[in-house]
Amino acid sequence: MKIPNLETHSQEEALLSELLKKRRATVSFDGSLVPDNILLTILKAGIESPSGYNLQPWRFIVVRDAEQKRHLGEAAMGQAKVEEAGVVIVCCGDLHAPRSNNLDEVLAEAAKHGFSEDQNQRVREVINKTFNAPAGNAMGIAPDYAVWVNRHVMIAFTTMMWMAEALGYDTAPMEGFFEDKVKSVLTIPDHVRVVALLGIGKLKGQDKPYAGRRKLQDICFMEKWGENINLNEDG
Ligand SMILES: Cc1cc2nc3c(=O)[nH]c(=O)nc-3n(C[C@H](O)[C@H](O)[C@H](O)COP(=O)(O)O)c2cc1C
């Protein structure tokens, strides 16, 4: 029996697919400023991201000041786009998020949204068990905090990147930086890791050409590692 075509091509899908096609990692920005309301929309998108137990371990430092951008650029291996961008959002992860008063704040907010004391208590117990357990614990989660914060921060990072693109701005993700130098420039405390930098602004000149991607069937498998993926374009 032929399965009827699903209505997968909604307006949202078309817009998102177009955005995905158009985005390039920006090589050079023209120095245009990013206004407050745009920046707020981008940051608000980031903090709506999902996170394990809703712990929201991301922390963002918005760098717009010319002098700070110059120092940050030096810490980012001299990448000129740091200074050229209207803004650089330095995306960090708080290693203490499961343990510190962050958890109290998260649960207090949940209570405001109707979560009961019982529910919150259960979450607190599970979190304490998970994050204080030794590696390979019964919860199946090794408390490798560097991996843990990276996982979450990159979701928020990516969400902000897409929001910036949707607002007509260009973006540059960056991992080329010396973490200790970035921390020193921005006075970031020890328990916070710098995960990635997101430059936002307006493109100067031409986008670099699209370098393509590896073939889907070479990197996506079905049911088991290495097993061919066999999906029908017609649904
Ligand atoms: C997490 C991350 C870090 C990156 N770091 C840098 C960087 O430090 N400097 C740079 O010029 N490009 C950086 N890039 C951009 C990549 O080189 C670029 O995304 C890749 O070549 C694919 O190009 P496209 O994004 O235009 O498709 C980074 C990209 C990601 C996702």
mmCIF file of C-alpha atoms and ligand atoms in Angstrom:
data_model
loop_
_atom_site.group_PDB
_atom_site.id
_atom_site.type_symbol
_atom_site.label_atom_id
_atom_site.label_comp_id
_atom_site.label_asym_id
_atom_site.label_seq_id
_atom_site.Cartn_x
_atom_site.Cartn_y
_atom_site.Cartn_z
ATOM 1 C CA MET A 1 0.000 0.000 0.000
ATOM 2 C CA LYS A 2 1.352 3.416 -0.887
ATOM 3 C CA ILE A 3 1.456 5.701 2.118
ATOM 4 C CA PRO A 4 -0.120 9.049 1.227
ATOM 5 C CA ASN A 5 2.249 12.005 1.235
ATOM 6 C CA LEU A 6 2.333 13.642 4.625
ATOM 7 C CA GLU A 7 1.990 17.376 4.759
ATOM 8 C CA THR A 8 5.539 17.860 5.920
ATOM 9 C CA HIS A 9 6.220 21.034 3.985
ATOM 10 C CA SER A 10 4.666 23.510 6.339
ATOM 11 C CA GLN A 11 5.473 27.189 6.158
ATOM 12 C CA GLU A 12 7.721 26.873 9.219
ATOM 13 C CA GLU A 13 9.680 24.060 7.616
ATOM 14 C CA ALA A 14 10.190 26.083 4.440
ATOM 15 C CA LEU A 15 11.441 29.107 6.380
ATOM 16 C CA LEU A 16 13.770 27.049 8.546
ATOM 17 C CA SER A 17 15.147 25.123 5.566
ATOM 18 C CA GLU A 18 15.798 28.406 3.741
ATOM 19 C CA LEU A 19 17.619 29.786 6.767
ATOM 20 C CA LEU A 20 19.716 26.608 7.067
ATOM 21 C CA LYS A 21 20.707 26.935 3.434
ATOM 22 C CA LYS A 22 21.613 30.612 3.656
ATOM 23 C CA ARG A 23 23.720 30.591 6.846
ATOM 24 C CA ARG A 24 27.494 30.665 6.542
ATOM 25 C CA ALA A 25 30.099 31.084 9.252
ATOM 26 C CA THR A 26 30.904 34.762 8.733
ATOM 27 C CA VAL A 27 34.530 35.499 7.951
ATOM 28 C CA SER A 28 34.347 39.277 8.291
ATOM 29 C CA PHE A 29 31.855 41.742 9.800
ATOM 30 C CA ASP A 30 31.343 45.367 8.748
ATOM 31 C CA GLY A 31 31.213 46.730 12.311
ATOM 32 C CA SER A 32 27.432 47.407 12.322
ATOM 33 C CA LEU A 33 26.027 47.615 15.822
ATOM 34 C CA VAL A 34 23.433 45.181 17.109
ATOM 35 C CA PRO A 35 20.641 47.123 18.833
ATOM 36 C CA ASP A 36 19.432 46.251 22.324
ATOM 37 C CA ASN A 37 16.039 44.917 21.240
ATOM 38 C CA ILE A 38 17.663 42.525 18.741
ATOM 39 C CA LEU A 39 20.171 41.378 21.330
ATOM 40 C CA LEU A 40 17.438 40.809 23.888
ATOM 41 C CA THR A 41 15.413 38.742 21.420
ATOM 42 C CA ILE A 42 18.492 36.619 20.729
ATOM 43 C CA LEU A 43 19.317 36.128 24.422
ATOM 44 C CA LYS A 44 15.715 35.314 25.288
ATOM 45 C CA ALA A 45 15.740 32.630 22.584
ATOM 46 C CA GLY A 46 18.899 31.160 24.102
ATOM 47 C CA ILE A 47 17.536 30.910 27.597
ATOM 48 C CA GLU A 48 14.407 29.120 26.357
ATOM 49 C CA SER A 49 16.587 26.147 25.396
ATOM 50 C CA PRO A 50 15.991 22.743 26.948
ATOM 51 C CA SER A 51 18.416 21.390 29.557
ATOM 52 C CA GLY A 52 18.723 18.267 31.694
ATOM 53 C CA TYR A 53 16.437 18.686 34.733
ATOM 54 C CA ASN A 54 15.943 22.249 33.461
ATOM 55 C CA LEU A 55 19.172 23.177 35.233
ATOM 56 C CA GLN A 56 20.103 25.805 32.618
ATOM 57 C CA PRO A 57 23.855 25.790 33.249
ATOM 58 C CA TRP A 58 24.571 28.306 30.439
ATOM 59 C CA ARG A 59 25.913 31.730 31.262
ATOM 60 C CA PHE A 60 26.378 34.435 28.639
ATOM 61 C CA ILE A 61 28.640 37.448 28.622
ATOM 62 C CA VAL A 62 27.648 40.029 26.049
ATOM 63 C CA VAL A 63 30.699 41.916 24.810
ATOM 64 C CA ARG A 64 29.994 45.103 22.873
ATOM 65 C CA ASP A 65 32.513 47.589 24.232
ATOM 66 C CA ALA A 66 35.269 48.288 21.663
ATOM 67 C CA GLU A 67 38.078 47.982 24.193
ATOM 68 C CA GLN A 68 36.723 44.708 25.609
ATOM 69 C CA LYS A 69 36.313 43.338 22.074
ATOM 70 C CA ARG A 70 39.930 44.234 21.333
ATOM 71 C CA HIS A 71 41.139 42.297 24.403
ATOM 72 C CA LEU A 72 38.781 39.439 23.625
ATOM 73 C CA GLY A 73 40.082 39.357 20.043
ATOM 74 C CA GLU A 74 43.614 38.920 21.350
ATOM 75 C CA ALA A 75 42.422 36.062 23.590
ATOM 76 C CA ALA A 76 40.695 34.593 20.526
ATOM 77 C CA MET A 77 43.982 34.060 18.695
ATOM 78 C CA GLY A 78 43.816 37.456 17.065
ATOM 79 C CA GLN A 79 40.684 36.652 15.045
ATOM 80 C CA ALA A 80 39.730 40.007 13.519
ATOM 81 C CA LYS A 81 36.026 39.150 13.417
ATOM 82 C CA VAL A 82 35.842 39.462 17.206
ATOM 83 C CA GLU A 83 36.544 43.187 16.974
ATOM 84 C CA GLU A 84 34.511 43.602 13.787
ATOM 85 C CA ALA A 85 31.351 41.954 15.106
ATOM 86 C CA GLY A 86 28.634 44.193 16.510
ATOM 87 C CA VAL A 87 28.572 41.934 19.518
ATOM 88 C CA VAL A 88 30.237 38.773 20.733
ATOM 89 C CA ILE A 89 28.307 36.538 23.076
ATOM 90 C CA VAL A 90 30.764 34.551 25.150
ATOM 91 C CA CYS A 91 28.917 31.352 25.966
ATOM 92 C CA CYS A 92 29.940 29.722 29.223
ATOM 93 C CA GLY A 93 28.849 26.815 31.385
ATOM 94 C CA ASP A 94 28.575 26.862 35.178
ATOM 95 C CA LEU A 95 30.023 23.629 36.585
ATOM 96 C CA HIS A 96 28.246 24.316 39.875
ATOM 97 C CA ALA A 97 24.788 24.567 38.319
ATOM 98 C CA PRO A 98 23.524 21.240 39.747
ATOM 99 C CA ARG A 99 24.854 21.993 43.216
ATOM 100 C CA SER A 100 24.780 25.666 43.953
ATOM 101 C CA ASN A 101 21.870 27.959 44.637
ATOM 102 C CA ASN A 102 21.174 27.651 40.905
ATOM 103 C CA LEU A 103 19.124 24.560 41.756
ATOM 104 C CA ASP A 104 17.125 26.507 44.362
ATOM 105 C CA GLU A 105 16.407 29.221 41.788
ATOM 106 C CA VAL A 106 15.331 26.659 39.178
ATOM 107 C CA LEU A 107 12.955 24.951 41.620
ATOM 108 C CA ALA A 108 11.557 28.238 42.917
ATOM 109 C CA GLU A 109 10.723 29.227 39.338
ATOM 110 C CA ALA A 110 9.100 25.828 38.728
ATOM 111 C CA ALA A 111 6.978 26.359 41.854
ATOM 112 C CA LYS A 112 5.744 29.645 40.374
ATOM 113 C CA HIS A 113 4.680 27.684 37.308
ATOM 114 C CA GLY A 114 2.612 25.244 39.336
ATOM 115 C CA PHE A 115 5.080 22.490 40.201
ATOM 116 C CA SER A 116 4.276 21.092 43.623
ATOM 117 C CA GLU A 117 6.672 20.868 46.554
ATOM 118 C CA ASP A 118 6.565 17.073 46.201
ATOM 119 C CA GLN A 119 7.556 17.213 42.557
ATOM 120 C CA ASN A 120 10.369 19.644 43.306
ATOM 121 C CA GLN A 121 11.631 17.489 46.165
ATOM 122 C CA ARG A 122 11.758 14.441 43.892
ATOM 123 C CA VAL A 123 13.733 16.421 41.284
ATOM 124 C CA ARG A 124 16.137 17.631 43.984
ATOM 125 C CA GLU A 125 16.732 14.038 45.151
ATOM 126 C CA VAL A 126 17.334 12.715 41.641
ATOM 127 C CA ILE A 127 19.737 15.566 40.876
ATOM 128 C CA ASN A 128 21.654 15.013 44.099
ATOM 129 C CA LYS A 129 21.892 11.280 43.362
ATOM 130 C CA THR A 130 22.959 11.839 39.775
ATOM 131 C CA PHE A 131 25.531 14.519 40.259
ATOM 132 C CA ASN A 132 27.078 13.273 43.464
ATOM 133 C CA ALA A 133 27.381 9.703 42.231
ATOM 134 C CA PRO A 134 30.672 8.200 41.012
ATOM 135 C CA ALA A 135 31.315 7.796 37.278
ATOM 136 C CA GLY A 136 29.206 5.050 35.694
ATOM 137 C CA ASN A 137 26.661 5.306 38.489
ATOM 138 C CA ALA A 138 23.264 3.645 38.635
ATOM 139 C CA MET A 139 21.671 6.608 36.873
ATOM 140 C CA GLY A 140 23.922 5.827 33.924
ATOM 141 C CA ILE A 141 25.337 9.320 33.898
ATOM 142 C CA ALA A 142 28.978 9.917 34.639
ATOM 143 C CA PRO A 143 29.325 13.284 36.305
ATOM 144 C CA ASP A 144 31.745 14.620 33.715
ATOM 145 C CA TYR A 145 30.907 18.253 34.236
ATOM 146 C CA ALA A 146 32.894 19.561 31.291
ATOM 147 C CA VAL A 147 30.911 17.360 28.903
ATOM 148 C CA TRP A 148 27.717 18.154 30.753
ATOM 149 C CA VAL A 149 27.990 21.919 30.459
ATOM 150 C CA ASN A 150 29.219 21.718 26.889
ATOM 151 C CA ARG A 151 26.139 19.679 25.919
ATOM 152 C CA HIS A 152 23.795 22.314 27.248
ATOM 153 C CA VAL A 153 25.641 25.480 26.356
ATOM 154 C CA MET A 154 25.882 24.454 22.700
ATOM 155 C CA ILE A 155 22.103 24.033 22.485
ATOM 156 C CA ALA A 156 21.598 27.573 23.779
ATOM 157 C CA PHE A 157 24.417 28.803 21.541
ATOM 158 C CA THR A 158 22.821 27.262 18.472
ATOM 159 C CA THR A 159 19.373 28.564 19.355
ATOM 160 C CA MET A 160 20.799 32.097 19.601
ATOM 161 C CA MET A 161 22.647 31.639 16.333
ATOM 162 C CA TRP A 162 19.430 30.748 14.515
ATOM 163 C CA MET A 163 17.497 33.570 16.126
ATOM 164 C CA ALA A 164 20.176 36.044 15.018
ATOM 165 C CA GLU A 165 20.029 34.638 11.497
ATOM 166 C CA ALA A 166 16.224 34.805 11.505
ATOM 167 C CA LEU A 167 16.504 38.478 12.468
ATOM 168 C CA GLY A 168 18.653 39.165 9.404
ATOM 169 C CA TYR A 169 22.047 39.179 11.108
ATOM 170 C CA ASP A 170 25.145 37.174 10.263
ATOM 171 C CA THR A 171 26.878 34.925 12.755
ATOM 172 C CA ALA A 172 30.320 33.501 13.447
ATOM 173 C CA PRO A 173 30.756 30.555 15.821
ATOM 174 C CA MET A 174 34.239 30.437 17.325
ATOM 175 C CA GLU A 175 36.229 27.864 19.245
ATOM 176 C CA GLY A 176 39.562 29.453 18.449
ATOM 177 C CA PHE A 177 40.437 31.083 21.770
ATOM 178 C CA PHE A 178 42.618 30.554 24.797
ATOM 179 C CA GLU A 179 40.201 29.827 27.591
ATOM 180 C CA ASP A 180 42.465 31.126 30.354
ATOM 181 C CA LYS A 181 42.943 34.406 28.483
ATOM 182 C CA VAL A 182 39.217 34.838 27.811
ATOM 183 C CA LYS A 183 38.545 34.153 31.480
ATOM 184 C CA SER A 184 41.087 36.699 32.539
ATOM 185 C CA VAL A 185 39.746 39.425 30.180
ATOM 186 C CA LEU A 186 36.160 38.869 31.306
ATOM 187 C CA THR A 187 36.933 38.027 34.963
ATOM 188 C CA ILE A 188 35.148 34.676 34.741
ATOM 189 C CA PRO A 189 35.339 32.567 37.942
ATOM 190 C CA ASP A 190 37.097 29.184 38.136
ATOM 191 C CA HIS A 191 33.933 27.076 38.254
ATOM 192 C CA VAL A 192 32.783 28.432 34.892
ATOM 193 C CA ARG A 193 34.036 27.049 31.562
ATOM 194 C CA VAL A 194 34.141 29.050 28.356
ATOM 195 C CA VAL A 195 32.488 26.869 25.710
ATOM 196 C CA ALA A 196 32.278 28.965 22.538
ATOM 197 C CA LEU A 197 32.087 32.514 21.215
ATOM 198 C CA LEU A 198 29.254 33.724 19.005
ATOM 199 C CA GLY A 199 29.964 36.784 16.883
ATOM 200 C CA ILE A 200 26.916 38.587 15.530
ATOM 201 C CA GLY A 201 26.761 41.473 13.096
ATOM 202 C CA LYS A 202 26.496 42.265 9.421
ATOM 203 C CA LEU A 203 28.638 40.554 6.838
ATOM 204 C CA LYS A 204 31.403 42.539 5.170
ATOM 205 C CA GLY A 205 32.141 41.498 1.596
ATOM 206 C CA GLN A 206 31.260 38.030 0.394
ATOM 207 C CA ASP A 207 30.360 34.969 2.382
ATOM 208 C CA LYS A 208 32.915 32.223 2.031
ATOM 209 C CA PRO A 209 31.748 29.486 -0.326
ATOM 210 C CA TYR A 210 29.767 26.529 0.930
ATOM 211 C CA ALA A 211 32.159 23.659 1.542
ATOM 212 C CA GLY A 212 29.473 20.968 1.408
ATOM 213 C CA ARG A 213 28.745 18.208 3.893
ATOM 214 C CA ARG A 214 29.482 14.516 4.049
ATOM 215 C CA LYS A 215 26.893 12.225 2.527
ATOM 216 C CA LEU A 216 23.936 11.489 4.799
ATOM 217 C CA GLN A 217 24.177 7.732 4.234
ATOM 218 C CA ASP A 218 27.823 7.741 5.361
ATOM 219 C CA ILE A 219 27.169 9.359 8.713
ATOM 220 C CA CYS A 220 23.594 8.367 9.611
ATOM 221 C CA PHE A 221 22.798 4.781 10.457
ATOM 222 C CA MET A 222 19.648 2.876 11.176
ATOM 223 C CA GLU A 223 18.891 0.683 14.187
ATOM 224 C CA LYS A 224 22.599 -0.132 14.731
ATOM 225 C CA TRP A 225 25.940 1.544 14.203
ATOM 226 C CA GLY A 226 27.086 1.051 10.631
ATOM 227 C CA GLU A 227 23.739 -0.220 9.325
ATOM 228 C CA ASN A 228 22.529 1.454 6.139
ATOM 229 C CA ILE A 229 19.900 4.106 6.457
ATOM 230 C CA ASN A 230 17.109 3.572 4.022
ATOM 231 C CA LEU A 231 14.581 6.371 3.960
ATOM 232 C CA ASN A 232 12.190 7.187 1.153
ATOM 233 C CA GLU A 233 12.088 10.793 -0.095
ATOM 234 C CA ASP A 234 8.380 10.270 -0.921
ATOM 235 C CA GLY A 235 7.427 9.407 2.639
HETATM 236 C C1 LIG B 1 31.741 25.378 17.474
HETATM 237 C C2 LIG B 1 32.375 25.990 16.271
HETATM 238 C C3 LIG B 1 33.575 26.640 16.388
HETATM 239 C C4 LIG B 1 34.147 27.299 15.302
HETATM 240 N N1 LIG B 1 35.294 28.027 15.474
HETATM 241 C C5 LIG B 1 35.761 28.793 14.482
HETATM 242 C C6 LIG B 1 36.821 29.696 14.720
HETATM 243 O O1 LIG B 1 37.351 29.824 15.817
HETATM 244 N N2 LIG B 1 37.266 30.436 13.670
HETATM 245 C C7 LIG B 1 36.696 30.360 12.435
HETATM 246 O O2 LIG B 1 37.148 31.083 11.526
HETATM 247 N N3 LIG B 1 35.669 29.524 12.201
HETATM 248 C C8 LIG B 1 35.173 28.755 13.181
HETATM 249 N N4 LIG B 1 34.083 27.943 12.973
HETATM 250 C C9 LIG B 1 33.417 27.966 11.664
HETATM 251 C C10 LIG B 1 33.630 26.689 10.857
HETATM 252 O O3 LIG B 1 34.895 26.719 10.272
HETATM 253 C C11 LIG B 1 32.514 26.576 9.812
HETATM 254 O O4 LIG B 1 31.297 26.445 10.483
HETATM 255 C C12 LIG B 1 32.718 25.389 8.894
HETATM 256 O O5 LIG B 1 33.851 25.550 8.100
HETATM 257 C C13 LIG B 1 31.535 25.170 7.967
HETATM 258 O O6 LIG B 1 31.244 26.363 7.255
HETATM 259 P P1 LIG B 1 29.777 26.989 7.279
HETATM 260 O O7 LIG B 1 29.402 27.154 8.710
HETATM 261 O O8 LIG B 1 29.892 28.310 6.577
HETATM 262 O O9 LIG B 1 28.917 26.023 6.541
HETATM 263 C C14 LIG B 1 33.519 27.252 14.025
HETATM 264 C C15 LIG B 1 32.320 26.549 13.916
HETATM 265 C C16 LIG B 1 31.753 25.941 15.005
HETATM 266 C C17 LIG B 1 30.427 25.264 14.847
#
